[in-house]
Each structure stands twice: as structure tokens, then as C-alpha cells.
Tab-separated table of C-alpha atoms in Angstrom:
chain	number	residue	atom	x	y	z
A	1	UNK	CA	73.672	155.795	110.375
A	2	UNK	CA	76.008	152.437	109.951
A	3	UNK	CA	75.070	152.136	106.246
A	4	UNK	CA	74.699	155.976	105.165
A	5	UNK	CA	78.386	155.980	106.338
A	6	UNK	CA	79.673	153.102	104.932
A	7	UNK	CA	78.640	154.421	101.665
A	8	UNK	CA	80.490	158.394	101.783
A	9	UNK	CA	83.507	156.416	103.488
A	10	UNK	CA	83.086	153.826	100.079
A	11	UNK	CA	83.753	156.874	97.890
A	12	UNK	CA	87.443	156.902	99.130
A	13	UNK	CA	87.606	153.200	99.113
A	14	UNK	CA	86.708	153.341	95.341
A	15	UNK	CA	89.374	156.409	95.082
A	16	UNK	CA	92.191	154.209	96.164
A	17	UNK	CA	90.982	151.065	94.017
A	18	UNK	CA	91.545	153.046	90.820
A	19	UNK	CA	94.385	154.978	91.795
A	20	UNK	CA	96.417	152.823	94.529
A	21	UNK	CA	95.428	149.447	93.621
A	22	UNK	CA	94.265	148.930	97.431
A	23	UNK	CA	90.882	146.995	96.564
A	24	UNK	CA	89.243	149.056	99.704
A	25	UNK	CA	90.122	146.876	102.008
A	26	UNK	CA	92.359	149.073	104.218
A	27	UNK	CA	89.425	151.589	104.106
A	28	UNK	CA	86.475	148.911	105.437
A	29	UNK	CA	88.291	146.453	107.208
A	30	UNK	CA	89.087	149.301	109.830
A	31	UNK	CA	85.932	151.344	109.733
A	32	UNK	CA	83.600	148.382	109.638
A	33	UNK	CA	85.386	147.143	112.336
A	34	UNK	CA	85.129	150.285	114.658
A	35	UNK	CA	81.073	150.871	113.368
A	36	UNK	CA	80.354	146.887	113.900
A	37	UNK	CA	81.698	147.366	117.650
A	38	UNK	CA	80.322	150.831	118.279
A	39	UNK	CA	76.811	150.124	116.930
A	40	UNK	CA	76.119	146.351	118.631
A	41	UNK	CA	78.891	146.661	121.821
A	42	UNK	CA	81.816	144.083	121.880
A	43	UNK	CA	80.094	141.194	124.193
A	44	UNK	CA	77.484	141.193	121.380
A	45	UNK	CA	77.086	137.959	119.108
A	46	UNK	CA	78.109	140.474	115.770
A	47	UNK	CA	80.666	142.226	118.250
A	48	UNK	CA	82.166	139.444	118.836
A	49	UNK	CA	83.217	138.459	115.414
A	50	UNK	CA	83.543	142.119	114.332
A	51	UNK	CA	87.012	141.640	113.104
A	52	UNK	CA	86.199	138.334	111.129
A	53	UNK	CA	82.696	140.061	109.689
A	54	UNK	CA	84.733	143.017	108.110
A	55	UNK	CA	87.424	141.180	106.926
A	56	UNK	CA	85.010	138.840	105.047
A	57	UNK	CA	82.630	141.803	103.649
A	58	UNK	CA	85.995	143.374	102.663
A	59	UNK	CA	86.284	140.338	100.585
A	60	UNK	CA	83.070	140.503	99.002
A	61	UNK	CA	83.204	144.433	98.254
A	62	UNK	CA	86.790	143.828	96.434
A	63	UNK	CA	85.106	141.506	93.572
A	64	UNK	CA	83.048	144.416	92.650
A	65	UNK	CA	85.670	147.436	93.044
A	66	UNK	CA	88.400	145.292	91.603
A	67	UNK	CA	86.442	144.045	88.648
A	68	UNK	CA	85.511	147.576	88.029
A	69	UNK	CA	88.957	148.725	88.280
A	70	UNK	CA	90.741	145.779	86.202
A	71	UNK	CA	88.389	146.784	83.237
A	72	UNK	CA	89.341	150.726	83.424
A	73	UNK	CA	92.805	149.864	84.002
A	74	UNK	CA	92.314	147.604	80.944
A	75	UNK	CA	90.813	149.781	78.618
A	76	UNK	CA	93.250	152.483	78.951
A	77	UNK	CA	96.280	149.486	78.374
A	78	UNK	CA	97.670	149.935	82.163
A	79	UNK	CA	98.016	146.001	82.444
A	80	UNK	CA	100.059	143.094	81.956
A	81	UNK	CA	98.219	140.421	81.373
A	82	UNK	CA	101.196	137.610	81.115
A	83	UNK	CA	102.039	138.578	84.347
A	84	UNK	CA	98.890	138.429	86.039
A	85	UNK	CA	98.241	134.856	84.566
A	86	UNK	CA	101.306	133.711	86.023
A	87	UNK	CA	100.467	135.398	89.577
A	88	UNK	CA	96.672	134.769	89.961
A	89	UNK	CA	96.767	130.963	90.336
A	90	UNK	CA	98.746	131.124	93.566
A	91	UNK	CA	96.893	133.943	94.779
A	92	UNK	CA	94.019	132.198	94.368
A	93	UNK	CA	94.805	129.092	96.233
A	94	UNK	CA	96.657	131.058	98.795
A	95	UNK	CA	92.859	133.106	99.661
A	96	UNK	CA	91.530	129.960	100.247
A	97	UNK	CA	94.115	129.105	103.033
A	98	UNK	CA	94.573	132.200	104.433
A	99	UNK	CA	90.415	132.668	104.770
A	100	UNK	CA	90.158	129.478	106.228
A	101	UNK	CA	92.669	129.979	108.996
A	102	UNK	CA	91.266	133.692	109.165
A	103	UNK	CA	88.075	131.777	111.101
A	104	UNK	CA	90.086	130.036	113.227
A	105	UNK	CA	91.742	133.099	115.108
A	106	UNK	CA	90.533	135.368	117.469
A	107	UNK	CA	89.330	138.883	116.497
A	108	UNK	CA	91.683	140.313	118.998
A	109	UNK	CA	94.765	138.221	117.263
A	110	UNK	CA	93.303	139.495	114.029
A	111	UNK	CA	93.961	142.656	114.090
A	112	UNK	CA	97.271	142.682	116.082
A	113	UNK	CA	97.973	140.863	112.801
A	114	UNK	CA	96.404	143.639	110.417
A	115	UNK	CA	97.999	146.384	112.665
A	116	UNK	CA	101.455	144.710	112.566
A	117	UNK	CA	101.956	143.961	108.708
A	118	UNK	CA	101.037	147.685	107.787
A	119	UNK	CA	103.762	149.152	110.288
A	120	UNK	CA	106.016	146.471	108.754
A	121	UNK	CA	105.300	147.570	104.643
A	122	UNK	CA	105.827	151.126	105.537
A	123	UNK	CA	109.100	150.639	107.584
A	124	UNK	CA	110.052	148.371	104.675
A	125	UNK	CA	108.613	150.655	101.642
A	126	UNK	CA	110.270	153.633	103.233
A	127	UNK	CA	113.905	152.615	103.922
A	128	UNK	CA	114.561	150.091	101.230
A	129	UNK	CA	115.505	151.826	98.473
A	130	UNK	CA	113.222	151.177	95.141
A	131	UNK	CA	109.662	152.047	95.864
A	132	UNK	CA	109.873	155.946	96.592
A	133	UNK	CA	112.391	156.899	93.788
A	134	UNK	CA	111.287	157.110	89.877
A	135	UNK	CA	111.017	153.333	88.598
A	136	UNK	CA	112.694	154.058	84.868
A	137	UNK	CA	113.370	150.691	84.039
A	138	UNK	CA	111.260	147.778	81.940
A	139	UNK	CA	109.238	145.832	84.268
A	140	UNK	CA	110.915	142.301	84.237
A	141	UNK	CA	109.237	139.021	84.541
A	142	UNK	CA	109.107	136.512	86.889
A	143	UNK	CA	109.500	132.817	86.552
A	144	UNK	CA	106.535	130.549	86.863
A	145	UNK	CA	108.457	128.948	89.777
A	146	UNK	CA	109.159	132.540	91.480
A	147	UNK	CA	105.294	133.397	90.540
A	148	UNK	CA	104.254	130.126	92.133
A	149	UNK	CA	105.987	131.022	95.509
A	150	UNK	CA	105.207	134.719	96.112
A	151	UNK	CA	101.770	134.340	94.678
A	152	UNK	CA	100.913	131.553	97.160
A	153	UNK	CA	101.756	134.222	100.498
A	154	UNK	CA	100.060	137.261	98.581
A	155	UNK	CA	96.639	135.480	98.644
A	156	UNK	CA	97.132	133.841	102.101
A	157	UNK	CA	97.969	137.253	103.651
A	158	UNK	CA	95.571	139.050	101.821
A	159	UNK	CA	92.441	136.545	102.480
A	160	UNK	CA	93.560	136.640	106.007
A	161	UNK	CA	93.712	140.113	106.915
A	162	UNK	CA	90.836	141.248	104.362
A	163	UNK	CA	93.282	143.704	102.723
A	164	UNK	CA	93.835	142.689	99.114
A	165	UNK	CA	97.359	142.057	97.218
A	166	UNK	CA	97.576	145.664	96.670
A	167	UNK	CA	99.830	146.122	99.192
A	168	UNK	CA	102.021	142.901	98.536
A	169	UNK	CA	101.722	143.163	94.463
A	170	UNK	CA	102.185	146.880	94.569
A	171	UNK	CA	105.728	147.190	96.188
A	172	UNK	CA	106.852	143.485	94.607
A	173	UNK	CA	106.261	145.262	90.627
A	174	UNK	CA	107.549	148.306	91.856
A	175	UNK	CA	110.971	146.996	93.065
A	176	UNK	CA	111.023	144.897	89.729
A	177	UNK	CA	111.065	147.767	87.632
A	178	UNK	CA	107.447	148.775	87.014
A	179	UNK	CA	105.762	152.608	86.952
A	180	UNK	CA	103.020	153.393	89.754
A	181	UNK	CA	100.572	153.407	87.536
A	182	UNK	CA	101.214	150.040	86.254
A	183	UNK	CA	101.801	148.660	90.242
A	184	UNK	CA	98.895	150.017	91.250
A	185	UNK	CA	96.975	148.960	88.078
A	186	UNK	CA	98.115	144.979	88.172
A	187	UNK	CA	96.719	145.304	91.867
A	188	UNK	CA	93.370	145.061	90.738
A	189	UNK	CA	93.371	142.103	88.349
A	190	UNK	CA	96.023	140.317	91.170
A	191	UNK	CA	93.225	140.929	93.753
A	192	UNK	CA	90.131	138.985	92.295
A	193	UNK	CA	91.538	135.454	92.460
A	194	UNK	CA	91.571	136.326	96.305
A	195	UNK	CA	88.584	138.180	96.842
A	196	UNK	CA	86.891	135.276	95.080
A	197	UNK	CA	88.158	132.540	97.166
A	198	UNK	CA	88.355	134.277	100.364
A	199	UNK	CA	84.443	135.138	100.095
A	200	UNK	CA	83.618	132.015	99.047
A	201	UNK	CA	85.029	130.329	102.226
A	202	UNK	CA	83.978	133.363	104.409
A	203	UNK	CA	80.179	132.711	103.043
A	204	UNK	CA	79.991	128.752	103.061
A	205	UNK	CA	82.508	127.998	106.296
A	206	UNK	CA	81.208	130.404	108.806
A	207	UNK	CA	83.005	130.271	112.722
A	208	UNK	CA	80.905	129.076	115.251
A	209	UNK	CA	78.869	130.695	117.373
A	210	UNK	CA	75.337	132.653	117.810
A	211	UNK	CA	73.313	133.469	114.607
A	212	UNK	CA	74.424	137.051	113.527
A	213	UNK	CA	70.780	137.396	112.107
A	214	UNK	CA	69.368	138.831	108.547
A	215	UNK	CA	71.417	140.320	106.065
A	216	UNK	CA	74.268	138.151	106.627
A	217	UNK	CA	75.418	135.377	104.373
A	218	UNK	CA	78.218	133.148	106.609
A	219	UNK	CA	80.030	135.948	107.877
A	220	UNK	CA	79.464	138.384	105.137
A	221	UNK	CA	77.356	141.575	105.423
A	222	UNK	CA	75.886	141.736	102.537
A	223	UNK	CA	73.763	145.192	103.838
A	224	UNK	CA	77.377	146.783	104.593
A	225	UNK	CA	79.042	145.314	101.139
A	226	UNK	CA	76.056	146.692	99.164
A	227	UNK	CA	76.971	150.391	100.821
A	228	UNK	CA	80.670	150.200	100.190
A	229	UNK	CA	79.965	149.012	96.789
A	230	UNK	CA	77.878	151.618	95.912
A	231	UNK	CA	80.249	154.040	97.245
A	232	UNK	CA	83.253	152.749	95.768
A	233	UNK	CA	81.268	153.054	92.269
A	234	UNK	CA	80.825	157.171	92.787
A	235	UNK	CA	84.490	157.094	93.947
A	236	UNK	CA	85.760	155.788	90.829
A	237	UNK	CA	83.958	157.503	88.903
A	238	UNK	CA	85.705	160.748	90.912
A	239	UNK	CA	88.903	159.606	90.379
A	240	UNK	CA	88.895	158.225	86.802
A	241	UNK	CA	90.347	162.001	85.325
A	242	UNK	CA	93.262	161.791	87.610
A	243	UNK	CA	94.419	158.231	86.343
A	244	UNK	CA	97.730	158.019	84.766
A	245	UNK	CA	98.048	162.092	85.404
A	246	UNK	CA	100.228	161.918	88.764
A	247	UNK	CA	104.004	161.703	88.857
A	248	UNK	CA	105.602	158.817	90.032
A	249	UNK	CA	107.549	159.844	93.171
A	250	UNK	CA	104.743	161.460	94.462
A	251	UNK	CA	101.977	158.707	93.588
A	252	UNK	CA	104.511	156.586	95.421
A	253	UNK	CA	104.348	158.924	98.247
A	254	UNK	CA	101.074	158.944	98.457
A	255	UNK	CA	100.361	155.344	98.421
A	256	UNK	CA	102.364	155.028	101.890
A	257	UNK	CA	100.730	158.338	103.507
A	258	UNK	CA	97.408	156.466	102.838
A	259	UNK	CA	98.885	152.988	104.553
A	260	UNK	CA	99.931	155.190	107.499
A	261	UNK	CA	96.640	156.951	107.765
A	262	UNK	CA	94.853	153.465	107.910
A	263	UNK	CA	97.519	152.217	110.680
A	264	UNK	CA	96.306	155.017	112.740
A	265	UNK	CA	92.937	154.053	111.977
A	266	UNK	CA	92.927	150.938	113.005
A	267	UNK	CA	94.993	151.724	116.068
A	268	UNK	CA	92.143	154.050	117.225
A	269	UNK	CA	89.612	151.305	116.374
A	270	UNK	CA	90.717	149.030	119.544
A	271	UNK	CA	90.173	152.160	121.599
């Protein structure tokens, strides 16, 4: 049943990629986590390193579901490519720190981690003013030296928790001026440089311990990424009719009711 479910719960990861930006990590970081420890029991090898394993198949699902994404989001002119180039270098470097001290902690620390920087974006999204109300204005630029210094956090954070830039990227664009639809479409391009570095790391730099047996590649799933993946295709293809058709407060809206429904989820997980 673990894979069978991976793949339905992949159609609203792929949902969310095109339309939030999220990269489907807040969907299968939480649910691979609670099927990994369900399915083999916590004092198991795979149990274990649950927390690590579905942070660094998150990884590996987001180069496919991003990819996908950045090209719709391309084709239908939703992106700014001068600002991505100036971002993705530092995200990119960041991953690789941020995956590497990702094997180094303990699952339990993990997700305390992943638990405590959702609760922080949504207290932070919903009472600073500038994500929920109607962005109006031109998106401004950033320096390469400003670029440089947020993008280097964004990957770190994002490699480390599995999780993607999304939800870094998304409110820093929206607060400088930029529509949901282009927050939420930069996401995707922003979240490659990580997901490519993070997996890389995840896959050749594996934590010690026990083999975790066939099907696994370091501390990737590759059976599990292969379900969300497919998954996250259908999704997209659900949700390509509503891109670019939502209205900006309530997109906005939206995008944190989704963070708060994975905080709950991951809550529950531990449980």
C-alpha cells in the first residue's frame, strides 16, 4: 500500500508545484515520514533514518516536479529569468551545506526543525503586512550582493528540511512587489539548484548505519520518488487550467491554509 499511496498523495504534491511553487516537499517530507515509520516500526534500520530518507527523496522528486513546472511556468511567460540567475548560485551552494549538515542531525531534531520553521512563516506571512494584500507594484530587483546573501540561507534551509525555496522565495518576491502567480512561479526555477545539490549529497554521502536494502540509492528511495513523481505528473496536468486564473488575495490565502494543513500533518506524524 506504501507506494499506491504515495502516488494519489503525489497528485496534490504536483497541484501545489504548479500553482504554489512548493516543489512537493511539504506534501512527502511529512507523509513519507509517517508511512516510512508506520510500515517498518521506528527501532527499524529505515525507521530510524525515516526523517533523513524523506527529506532526501523529497529532494530527488523536486528535480522532476520543478523542472516540469519551470518549463510551464516558462512557456506561458510567468518568469524572471534575471532574477533567478542572480538567486540560483547561492541556492545552490547553500543545498549543499544545508544537506550535508541534514546527515549529521538526528531525525527527532529534524523535524522539531521542519515543524518549527512552518509555525514561524505563517505567524510571519500572516501578521506582517505584504503577503496577504494585492501586490500592485513592479517587482524590484535585488542586488547581486543582497542575492548572494539570501540565496545562500534559502538553499541551506531548504536542503536541510527537504522543503524547497518555495516557501522562502515565495514570501521574499511577494514582499518585493511581485503577483502570486509570478512568486509562486520563480519558486520552481529557484528550487532546482537545491534539489540538485541536496540529492546529490543525500545519494553519494549517506549517514552511517545498517544497510537500508534495495531500492535505495544513499538515502534516497528511489521506489517512493518514482511514485510521487508519477503522481505529481497527473497533478499537474489537473491543475494546469487553473494557472494564472485565481485572484491574488485569495491565491495568497491559500498558499498559507496549505502550510498550516502540512504543520498539522507533520505534528500528527510524531504521534
Amino acid at each position: 500500500m506504501l507506494y499506491p499511496l504515495l502516488s494519489i498523495l503525489g497528485v496534490a504534491a504536483g497541484m501545489t508545484t504548479l500553482l504554489f511553487g512548493f516543489g512537493g516537499g511539504f506534501f512527502a517530507v511529512p507523509l513519507l515520514y509517517a508511512l516510512l515509520i508506520a510500515g517498518h516500526g521506528a527501532d527499524a534500520p529505515i525507521g530510524q533514518q525515516a526523517m533523513q530518507i524523506a527529506v532526501a527523496t523529497s529532494a530527488a522528486v523536486m528535480i522532476f516536479s520543478s523542472a516540469l513546472a519551470t518549463w510551464r511556468h516558462h512557456r506561458s511567460g510567468s518568469l524572471r529569468w534575471d532574477l533567478i540567475g542572480q538567486l540560483a548560485p547561492a541556492i545552490a551552494l547553500g543545498a549543499i551545506v544545508g544537506a550535508y549538515a541534514a546527515l549529521q542531525l538526528d531525525g527527532t531534531w529534524l523535524r522539531w526543525l521542519f515543524i518549527g520553521y512552518l509555525v514561524l512563516t505563517l505567524l510571519d506571512s500572516w501578521l506582517r503586512p505584504g503577503f496577504v494584500s494585492d501586490a500592485g507594484a513592479v517587482l524590484r530587483p535585488m542586488s547581486r550582493a543582497g542575492s548572494a546573501l539570501v540565496g545562500l540561507p534559502i538553499g541551506a534551509l531548504a536542503a536541510l528540511l527537504g522543503v524547497g525555496g518555495s516557501v522562502m522565495t515565495v514570501p521574499l518576491m511577494r514582499r518585493r512587489g511581485a503577483s502570486m502567480l509570478t512568486a509562486t512561479a520563480m519558486a520552481n526555477p529557484l528550487s532546482l539548484p537545491m534539489a540538485l545539490s541536496a540529492s546529490l549529497v543525500y545519494a553519494m554521502l549517506p549517514s552511517t548505519g545498517e544497510p537500508l536494502g534495495i531500492g535505495f540509492v544513499g538515502l534516497i528511495d528511489l521506489y517512493a520518488a518514482a511514485a510521487l513523481a508519477l503522481g505529481a505528473w497527473l497533478g499537474m496536468q489537473l491543475a494546469s487550467p487553473l494557472v494564472g486564473r485565481i485572484a491574488d488575495s485569495l491565491h495568497a490565502r491559500a498558499y498559507l491554509v496549505l502550510l498550516g494543513t502540512v504543520l498539522l500533518v507533520m505534528l500528527c506524524a510524531g504521534h
